[in-house]
Amino acid sequence: PATNQKIVFVHLKISQSLLPTEKSTIPYFKGLGHLGYNAAGESSSTALGLSADGSKVVGYSYNDTYDEAFVWNQTEGMKGLGMGIVNGVGSTAYSICNDGSKIVGKSYDGTNWEAFVWDDTNGMQRLGTLGGAYSYAYDICADGSKIVGYTHNGNDVEAFVWDANNGMQGLGFLGSDSENYSISQAWSICADGSKIVGQSYNGTNTEAFIWDATNGIQGLGFLGIGFEGYSNSHAYSICADGSKAVGQSYNGTRWEAFIWDATKGMQGLGFLGSNAEGYSHSYAWSICADGSKIVGGSYNGTGDEAFIWDRTNGMRSLKSVLADIGLDLMGWTLTEAKAISEDGLTIVGLGINPNGQVEAWIARLDG
């Protein structure tokens, strides 16, 4: 609701009529509100994706009964997308195509989750499964023609790519266990739909992968190997041309955010801080179109905090960066940055608002 939304500008005190338009380049920070509240006035919302120019945001919010997928823009605010089925009891929107016309996610019927694609004309449409009980859609390519996620295929959990002509197709696995069981999950697809990243069991550990039609599924490795050969890596986002991917990997002692490319391999991004025993963790959720900026979350010594990373400045607290350009975030804790726009200037995520509730937010950097 508008009464719970707050917007702050650099050194300006302005009226409602002068709030930024959807294409504004003026730096700002804004809580996105909630779809509804329970009887005690409590709610939560999380922003997970945004359109290429940052004008539309998707995620999920409590709607006074269940968590519901939403789309948000400056003009209309937060709008629920429904549950997709009669008597549905939950939905989440994860990603939106470049022009904002198509949204993907998952909806829950009380028994299983199923991947969906949504548009204004057709509403929420199911994508089906590969013969199993459930499916999840996590990303959509630039023009909205291809969707990725994972599904139960009757035996394994398998990453998929979907398009209107071929339907849902499995991407395979890096390996399997002694009983021939495996798992793969696709999280992100590049702009033209030719490359996909995610993670798969490789026969020993879970490993980040990149997939294309020519080479199939290929492992990206790890930042390090721990006790008795344990390691783990996950790739969550790929840049527009598919040359760089980001995610998190075990580095031999702890989980660390990484950036990967074919030339340099996997490189750790570091941490915002650590506790007295040296413990920390970090994870990279999203990378901008040209691969120059990355956002995610890191332990800062006391709790998790949203970060922004670039090669010049390394990993920085996003809240500190916003404060440095004059924005007032008093009372806010930014816990995770979930997505960044193509130009690297608009970021969305979740945090704790001044009222102590989990709320989605949007931030626009100084261009």
Short mmCIF file of N, CA and C in Angstrom, two decimals, residues 216-358:
data_model
loop_
_atom_site.label_atom_id
_atom_site.label_comp_id
_atom_site.label_asym_id
_atom_site.label_seq_id
_atom_site.Cartn_x
_atom_site.Cartn_y
_atom_site.Cartn_z
N GLY A 216 26.54 -29.19 -24.85
CA GLY A 216 25.77 -29.80 -23.78
C GLY A 216 26.12 -29.20 -22.43
N ILE A 217 26.03 -29.99 -21.38
CA ILE A 217 26.22 -29.51 -20.02
C ILE A 217 27.68 -29.70 -19.61
N GLN A 218 28.32 -28.62 -19.13
CA GLN A 218 29.73 -28.65 -18.76
C GLN A 218 29.91 -28.03 -17.38
N GLY A 219 30.70 -28.68 -16.53
CA GLY A 219 30.95 -28.19 -15.19
C GLY A 219 31.87 -26.99 -15.17
N LEU A 220 31.64 -26.09 -14.21
CA LEU A 220 32.45 -24.88 -14.07
C LEU A 220 33.49 -24.99 -12.97
N GLY A 221 33.48 -26.09 -12.22
CA GLY A 221 34.47 -26.28 -11.18
C GLY A 221 34.08 -25.67 -9.85
N PHE A 222 35.10 -25.46 -9.00
CA PHE A 222 34.90 -24.98 -7.63
C PHE A 222 36.00 -23.99 -7.27
N LEU A 223 35.75 -23.20 -6.23
CA LEU A 223 36.78 -22.31 -5.71
C LEU A 223 37.79 -23.06 -4.87
N GLY A 224 37.40 -24.20 -4.32
CA GLY A 224 38.30 -24.99 -3.49
C GLY A 224 37.67 -26.31 -3.12
N ILE A 225 38.47 -27.18 -2.54
CA ILE A 225 38.02 -28.50 -2.12
C ILE A 225 38.23 -28.62 -0.62
N GLY A 226 37.23 -29.12 0.09
CA GLY A 226 37.30 -29.24 1.53
C GLY A 226 37.64 -30.64 2.01
N PHE A 227 37.25 -30.94 3.22
CA PHE A 227 37.56 -32.21 3.89
C PHE A 227 37.00 -33.39 3.10
N GLU A 228 37.83 -34.40 2.89
CA GLU A 228 37.45 -35.63 2.19
C GLU A 228 36.86 -35.37 0.80
N GLY A 229 37.38 -34.33 0.15
CA GLY A 229 37.00 -34.07 -1.23
C GLY A 229 35.69 -33.34 -1.41
N TYR A 230 35.10 -32.85 -0.29
CA TYR A 230 33.81 -32.16 -0.41
C TYR A 230 33.98 -30.80 -1.08
N SER A 231 33.07 -30.48 -1.97
CA SER A 231 32.92 -29.13 -2.46
C SER A 231 31.52 -28.96 -3.03
N ASN A 232 31.23 -27.78 -3.51
CA ASN A 232 29.89 -27.47 -3.99
C ASN A 232 29.96 -26.15 -4.72
N SER A 233 29.22 -26.01 -5.81
CA SER A 233 29.11 -24.71 -6.48
C SER A 233 27.77 -24.61 -7.19
N HIS A 234 27.26 -23.39 -7.29
CA HIS A 234 25.97 -23.10 -7.91
C HIS A 234 26.13 -21.85 -8.76
N ALA A 235 25.66 -21.88 -10.00
CA ALA A 235 25.66 -20.70 -10.87
C ALA A 235 24.24 -20.17 -10.96
N TYR A 236 24.04 -18.91 -10.55
CA TYR A 236 22.70 -18.33 -10.44
C TYR A 236 22.35 -17.35 -11.56
N SER A 237 23.33 -16.76 -12.22
CA SER A 237 23.03 -15.73 -13.21
C SER A 237 24.11 -15.70 -14.28
N ILE A 238 23.70 -15.36 -15.51
CA ILE A 238 24.61 -15.29 -16.64
C ILE A 238 24.41 -13.94 -17.33
N CYS A 239 25.49 -13.34 -17.81
CA CYS A 239 25.38 -12.03 -18.44
C CYS A 239 24.75 -12.15 -19.83
N ALA A 240 24.50 -11.03 -20.46
CA ALA A 240 23.69 -11.00 -21.69
C ALA A 240 24.26 -11.87 -22.80
N ASP A 241 25.59 -11.82 -23.03
CA ASP A 241 26.16 -12.59 -24.13
C ASP A 241 26.61 -13.98 -23.72
N GLY A 242 26.41 -14.34 -22.46
CA GLY A 242 26.73 -15.68 -21.99
C GLY A 242 28.19 -15.91 -21.66
N SER A 243 29.00 -14.87 -21.64
CA SER A 243 30.44 -15.04 -21.41
C SER A 243 30.83 -15.08 -19.94
N LYS A 244 29.97 -14.60 -19.05
CA LYS A 244 30.27 -14.56 -17.63
C LYS A 244 29.09 -15.11 -16.83
N ALA A 245 29.40 -15.80 -15.74
CA ALA A 245 28.37 -16.32 -14.84
C ALA A 245 28.77 -16.03 -13.41
N VAL A 246 27.78 -15.92 -12.54
CA VAL A 246 28.05 -15.69 -11.12
C VAL A 246 27.23 -16.65 -10.27
N GLY A 247 27.68 -16.82 -9.03
CA GLY A 247 26.98 -17.71 -8.10
C GLY A 247 27.73 -17.81 -6.80
N GLN A 248 27.79 -19.01 -6.22
CA GLN A 248 28.52 -19.24 -4.99
C GLN A 248 29.17 -20.61 -5.05
N SER A 249 30.31 -20.73 -4.38
CA SER A 249 31.03 -21.99 -4.33
C SER A 249 31.68 -22.17 -2.97
N TYR A 250 31.80 -23.41 -2.55
CA TYR A 250 32.62 -23.71 -1.38
C TYR A 250 34.07 -23.50 -1.78
N ASN A 251 34.83 -22.78 -0.93
CA ASN A 251 36.21 -22.44 -1.30
C ASN A 251 37.25 -23.25 -0.54
N GLY A 252 36.79 -24.29 0.15
CA GLY A 252 37.67 -25.11 0.97
C GLY A 252 37.42 -24.94 2.44
N THR A 253 36.87 -23.77 2.82
CA THR A 253 36.54 -23.51 4.22
C THR A 253 35.15 -22.90 4.40
N ARG A 254 34.64 -22.21 3.38
CA ARG A 254 33.35 -21.53 3.51
C ARG A 254 32.79 -21.22 2.13
N TRP A 255 31.52 -20.81 2.10
CA TRP A 255 30.86 -20.46 0.85
C TRP A 255 31.25 -19.04 0.44
N GLU A 256 31.58 -18.86 -0.85
CA GLU A 256 32.01 -17.56 -1.34
C GLU A 256 31.39 -17.26 -2.70
N ALA A 257 30.95 -16.03 -2.89
CA ALA A 257 30.45 -15.58 -4.18
C ALA A 257 31.56 -15.67 -5.22
N PHE A 258 31.18 -15.97 -6.47
CA PHE A 258 32.18 -16.05 -7.53
C PHE A 258 31.69 -15.41 -8.82
N ILE A 259 32.67 -15.09 -9.67
CA ILE A 259 32.43 -14.77 -11.07
C ILE A 259 33.23 -15.76 -11.90
N TRP A 260 32.66 -16.19 -13.02
CA TRP A 260 33.32 -17.18 -13.88
C TRP A 260 33.33 -16.68 -15.31
N ASP A 261 34.44 -16.91 -16.01
CA ASP A 261 34.46 -16.80 -17.47
C ASP A 261 35.38 -17.89 -18.00
N ALA A 262 35.29 -18.15 -19.30
CA ALA A 262 36.01 -19.28 -19.88
C ALA A 262 37.53 -19.10 -19.83
N THR A 263 38.01 -17.86 -19.79
CA THR A 263 39.44 -17.59 -19.79
C THR A 263 40.05 -17.71 -18.40
N LYS A 264 39.43 -17.07 -17.42
CA LYS A 264 39.99 -17.02 -16.07
C LYS A 264 39.41 -18.07 -15.13
N GLY A 265 38.36 -18.74 -15.57
CA GLY A 265 37.73 -19.71 -14.70
C GLY A 265 36.97 -19.04 -13.57
N MET A 266 36.87 -19.69 -12.43
CA MET A 266 36.09 -19.22 -11.30
C MET A 266 36.96 -18.41 -10.34
N GLN A 267 36.53 -17.19 -10.03
CA GLN A 267 37.26 -16.32 -9.13
C GLN A 267 36.36 -15.86 -7.99
N GLY A 268 36.86 -15.93 -6.76
CA GLY A 268 36.09 -15.51 -5.60
C GLY A 268 35.97 -14.00 -5.51
N LEU A 269 34.83 -13.54 -4.98
CA LEU A 269 34.56 -12.11 -4.86
C LEU A 269 34.79 -11.58 -3.45
N GLY A 270 35.07 -12.47 -2.51
CA GLY A 270 35.34 -12.03 -1.15
C GLY A 270 34.09 -11.91 -0.30
N PHE A 271 34.22 -11.12 0.79
CA PHE A 271 33.17 -11.00 1.80
C PHE A 271 33.12 -9.56 2.31
N LEU A 272 32.00 -9.19 2.90
CA LEU A 272 31.88 -7.87 3.53
C LEU A 272 32.52 -7.84 4.91
N GLY A 273 32.66 -9.00 5.53
CA GLY A 273 33.24 -9.07 6.87
C GLY A 273 33.19 -10.49 7.38
N SER A 274 33.63 -10.69 8.61
CA SER A 274 33.59 -12.01 9.24
C SER A 274 33.48 -11.84 10.74
N ASN A 275 33.15 -12.95 11.43
CA ASN A 275 33.06 -12.87 12.88
C ASN A 275 34.43 -13.10 13.51
N ALA A 276 34.46 -13.16 14.83
CA ALA A 276 35.74 -13.28 15.54
C ALA A 276 36.48 -14.56 15.22
N GLU A 277 35.73 -15.60 14.84
CA GLU A 277 36.35 -16.88 14.49
C GLU A 277 36.74 -16.96 13.02
N GLY A 278 36.49 -15.89 12.27
CA GLY A 278 36.83 -15.87 10.85
C GLY A 278 35.74 -16.41 9.95
N TYR A 279 34.58 -16.71 10.52
CA TYR A 279 33.49 -17.25 9.70
C TYR A 279 32.85 -16.16 8.84
N SER A 280 32.51 -16.51 7.62
CA SER A 280 31.73 -15.64 6.76
C SER A 280 31.12 -16.46 5.63
N HIS A 281 30.32 -15.82 4.80
CA HIS A 281 29.80 -16.43 3.58
C HIS A 281 29.34 -15.30 2.66
N SER A 282 29.28 -15.60 1.38
CA SER A 282 28.74 -14.65 0.41
C SER A 282 28.17 -15.41 -0.77
N TYR A 283 27.26 -14.76 -1.49
CA TYR A 283 26.60 -15.40 -2.63
C TYR A 283 26.22 -14.31 -3.62
N ALA A 284 26.49 -14.57 -4.91
CA ALA A 284 26.18 -13.62 -5.98
C ALA A 284 24.92 -14.07 -6.69
N TRP A 285 23.90 -13.21 -6.72
CA TRP A 285 22.61 -13.56 -7.31
C TRP A 285 22.44 -13.09 -8.74
N SER A 286 23.07 -11.99 -9.12
CA SER A 286 22.75 -11.40 -10.43
C SER A 286 23.93 -10.61 -10.98
N ILE A 287 24.03 -10.58 -12.31
CA ILE A 287 25.08 -9.86 -13.02
C ILE A 287 24.44 -9.01 -14.11
N CYS A 288 24.95 -7.80 -14.32
CA CYS A 288 24.35 -6.92 -15.33
C CYS A 288 24.74 -7.39 -16.73
N ALA A 289 24.20 -6.72 -17.74
CA ALA A 289 24.32 -7.20 -19.12
C ALA A 289 25.76 -7.37 -19.58
N ASP A 290 26.63 -6.39 -19.29
CA ASP A 290 28.01 -6.48 -19.78
C ASP A 290 28.95 -7.16 -18.79
N GLY A 291 28.40 -7.62 -17.67
CA GLY A 291 29.20 -8.35 -16.70
C GLY A 291 30.04 -7.51 -15.77
N SER A 292 29.86 -6.19 -15.78
CA SER A 292 30.73 -5.31 -14.99
C SER A 292 30.29 -5.14 -13.55
N LYS A 293 29.01 -5.41 -13.26
CA LYS A 293 28.51 -5.25 -11.89
C LYS A 293 27.75 -6.49 -11.46
N ILE A 294 27.91 -6.84 -10.19
CA ILE A 294 27.31 -8.03 -9.60
C ILE A 294 26.67 -7.64 -8.28
N VAL A 295 25.54 -8.24 -7.97
CA VAL A 295 24.90 -8.01 -6.68
C VAL A 295 24.59 -9.34 -6.00
N GLY A 296 24.45 -9.27 -4.69
CA GLY A 296 24.15 -10.47 -3.91
C GLY A 296 24.07 -10.16 -2.44
N GLY A 297 24.55 -11.08 -1.61
CA GLY A 297 24.53 -10.89 -0.17
C GLY A 297 25.77 -11.49 0.45
N SER A 298 26.18 -10.94 1.58
CA SER A 298 27.35 -11.43 2.29
C SER A 298 27.18 -11.22 3.79
N TYR A 299 27.75 -12.11 4.56
CA TYR A 299 27.86 -11.90 6.00
C TYR A 299 28.82 -10.74 6.23
N ASN A 300 28.44 -9.83 7.12
CA ASN A 300 29.26 -8.63 7.34
C ASN A 300 29.92 -8.58 8.71
N GLY A 301 29.82 -9.68 9.45
CA GLY A 301 30.37 -9.73 10.80
C GLY A 301 29.30 -9.85 11.85
N THR A 302 28.08 -9.40 11.51
CA THR A 302 26.94 -9.51 12.44
C THR A 302 25.72 -10.15 11.79
N GLY A 303 25.58 -10.02 10.48
CA GLY A 303 24.42 -10.57 9.78
C GLY A 303 24.60 -10.46 8.28
N ASP A 304 23.61 -10.88 7.52
CA ASP A 304 23.69 -10.82 6.06
C ASP A 304 23.34 -9.42 5.57
N GLU A 305 24.06 -8.97 4.54
CA GLU A 305 23.87 -7.63 3.99
C GLU A 305 24.02 -7.66 2.47
N ALA A 306 23.20 -6.87 1.79
CA ALA A 306 23.28 -6.76 0.33
C ALA A 306 24.60 -6.11 -0.08
N PHE A 307 25.18 -6.63 -1.18
CA PHE A 307 26.40 -6.03 -1.70
C PHE A 307 26.28 -5.72 -3.18
N ILE A 308 27.16 -4.83 -3.63
CA ILE A 308 27.39 -4.60 -5.05
C ILE A 308 28.89 -4.74 -5.28
N TRP A 309 29.26 -5.34 -6.42
CA TRP A 309 30.66 -5.60 -6.72
C TRP A 309 31.00 -5.11 -8.12
N ASP A 310 32.19 -4.51 -8.25
CA ASP A 310 32.78 -4.25 -9.57
C ASP A 310 34.29 -4.39 -9.41
N ARG A 311 35.00 -4.51 -10.53
CA ARG A 311 36.44 -4.80 -10.46
C ARG A 311 37.23 -3.64 -9.85
N THR A 312 36.75 -2.44 -10.01
CA THR A 312 37.47 -1.29 -9.47
C THR A 312 37.36 -1.20 -7.96
N ASN A 313 36.15 -1.38 -7.45
CA ASN A 313 35.90 -1.18 -6.02
C ASN A 313 35.78 -2.46 -5.22
N GLY A 314 35.71 -3.60 -5.89
CA GLY A 314 35.51 -4.85 -5.17
C GLY A 314 34.11 -4.92 -4.58
N MET A 315 33.96 -5.70 -3.52
CA MET A 315 32.67 -5.88 -2.87
C MET A 315 32.42 -4.75 -1.86
N ARG A 316 31.26 -4.09 -2.01
CA ARG A 316 30.90 -3.00 -1.11
C ARG A 316 29.49 -3.19 -0.58
N SER A 317 29.25 -2.70 0.59
CA SER A 317 27.90 -2.65 1.14
C SER A 317 27.03 -1.78 0.25
N LEU A 318 25.92 -2.33 -0.24
CA LEU A 318 25.04 -1.54 -1.10
C LEU A 318 24.44 -0.37 -0.33
N LYS A 319 24.08 -0.58 0.91
CA LYS A 319 23.51 0.51 1.70
C LYS A 319 24.51 1.67 1.83
N SER A 320 25.79 1.34 2.01
CA SER A 320 26.81 2.38 2.10
C SER A 320 26.98 3.12 0.78
N VAL A 321 26.91 2.39 -0.33
CA VAL A 321 27.01 3.02 -1.65
C VAL A 321 25.85 3.99 -1.86
N LEU A 322 24.65 3.57 -1.48
CA LEU A 322 23.48 4.43 -1.62
C LEU A 322 23.58 5.65 -0.72
N ALA A 323 24.09 5.45 0.50
CA ALA A 323 24.26 6.58 1.41
C ALA A 323 25.28 7.58 0.87
N ASP A 324 26.31 7.06 0.21
CA ASP A 324 27.36 7.93 -0.33
C ASP A 324 26.86 8.83 -1.45
N ILE A 325 25.76 8.45 -2.12
CA ILE A 325 25.21 9.32 -3.17
C ILE A 325 24.04 10.15 -2.64
N GLY A 326 23.89 10.17 -1.30
CA GLY A 326 22.96 11.10 -0.68
C GLY A 326 21.60 10.56 -0.31
N LEU A 327 21.38 9.25 -0.43
CA LEU A 327 20.06 8.69 -0.12
C LEU A 327 19.95 8.36 1.36
N ASP A 328 18.77 8.57 1.90
CA ASP A 328 18.49 8.33 3.31
C ASP A 328 17.78 6.99 3.46
N LEU A 329 18.46 6.00 4.04
CA LEU A 329 17.89 4.68 4.28
C LEU A 329 17.73 4.43 5.78
N MET A 330 17.49 5.48 6.53
CA MET A 330 17.40 5.35 7.98
C MET A 330 16.34 4.31 8.36
N GLY A 331 16.70 3.38 9.20
CA GLY A 331 15.78 2.35 9.68
C GLY A 331 15.72 1.11 8.82
N TRP A 332 16.33 1.15 7.65
CA TRP A 332 16.33 0.00 6.74
C TRP A 332 17.58 -0.86 6.93
N THR A 333 17.40 -2.18 6.84
CA THR A 333 18.49 -3.13 6.71
C THR A 333 18.32 -3.83 5.38
N LEU A 334 19.29 -3.71 4.48
CA LEU A 334 19.21 -4.36 3.18
C LEU A 334 19.93 -5.70 3.28
N THR A 335 19.16 -6.79 3.33
CA THR A 335 19.74 -8.10 3.59
C THR A 335 20.24 -8.81 2.34
N GLU A 336 19.55 -8.65 1.21
CA GLU A 336 19.98 -9.30 -0.02
C GLU A 336 19.62 -8.43 -1.22
N ALA A 337 20.54 -8.34 -2.16
CA ALA A 337 20.25 -7.76 -3.47
C ALA A 337 20.05 -8.92 -4.43
N LYS A 338 18.87 -9.03 -5.03
CA LYS A 338 18.50 -10.21 -5.81
C LYS A 338 18.69 -10.05 -7.31
N ALA A 339 18.60 -8.84 -7.84
CA ALA A 339 18.69 -8.67 -9.30
C ALA A 339 19.18 -7.26 -9.62
N ILE A 340 19.84 -7.14 -10.78
CA ILE A 340 20.35 -5.86 -11.25
C ILE A 340 19.95 -5.69 -12.71
N SER A 341 19.62 -4.47 -13.10
CA SER A 341 19.15 -4.20 -14.46
C SER A 341 20.29 -4.33 -15.47
N GLU A 342 19.93 -4.32 -16.75
CA GLU A 342 20.93 -4.49 -17.81
C GLU A 342 22.04 -3.45 -17.73
N ASP A 343 21.67 -2.19 -17.43
CA ASP A 343 22.68 -1.13 -17.40
C ASP A 343 23.43 -1.06 -16.07
N GLY A 344 23.07 -1.92 -15.12
CA GLY A 344 23.77 -1.96 -13.85
C GLY A 344 23.43 -0.85 -12.89
N LEU A 345 22.34 -0.13 -13.14
CA LEU A 345 21.99 1.02 -12.30
C LEU A 345 20.79 0.80 -11.40
N THR A 346 19.92 -0.13 -11.71
CA THR A 346 18.74 -0.40 -10.88
C THR A 346 18.89 -1.77 -10.23
N ILE A 347 18.65 -1.82 -8.92
CA ILE A 347 18.84 -3.04 -8.14
C ILE A 347 17.60 -3.28 -7.29
N VAL A 348 17.19 -4.52 -7.16
CA VAL A 348 16.07 -4.88 -6.30
C VAL A 348 16.48 -5.99 -5.35
N GLY A 349 15.73 -6.10 -4.26
CA GLY A 349 16.02 -7.14 -3.28
C GLY A 349 15.03 -7.12 -2.15
N LEU A 350 15.49 -7.54 -0.97
CA LEU A 350 14.65 -7.55 0.21
C LEU A 350 15.43 -7.05 1.40
N GLY A 351 14.71 -6.59 2.39
CA GLY A 351 15.33 -6.10 3.60
C GLY A 351 14.32 -5.98 4.71
N ILE A 352 14.76 -5.43 5.81
CA ILE A 352 13.89 -5.17 6.95
C ILE A 352 13.60 -3.67 6.96
N ASN A 353 12.30 -3.33 6.88
CA ASN A 353 11.94 -1.92 6.81
C ASN A 353 11.93 -1.28 8.20
N PRO A 354 11.72 0.03 8.29
CA PRO A 354 11.75 0.70 9.60
C PRO A 354 10.71 0.18 10.59
N ASN A 355 9.67 -0.51 10.09
CA ASN A 355 8.66 -1.10 10.97
C ASN A 355 8.99 -2.53 11.39
N GLY A 356 10.16 -3.01 10.97
CA GLY A 356 10.59 -4.34 11.37
C GLY A 356 10.05 -5.47 10.52
N GLN A 357 9.46 -5.15 9.36
CA GLN A 357 8.89 -6.18 8.50
C GLN A 357 9.76 -6.39 7.26
N VAL A 358 9.72 -7.61 6.73
CA VAL A 358 10.45 -7.92 5.50
C VAL A 358 9.74 -7.25 4.33
#
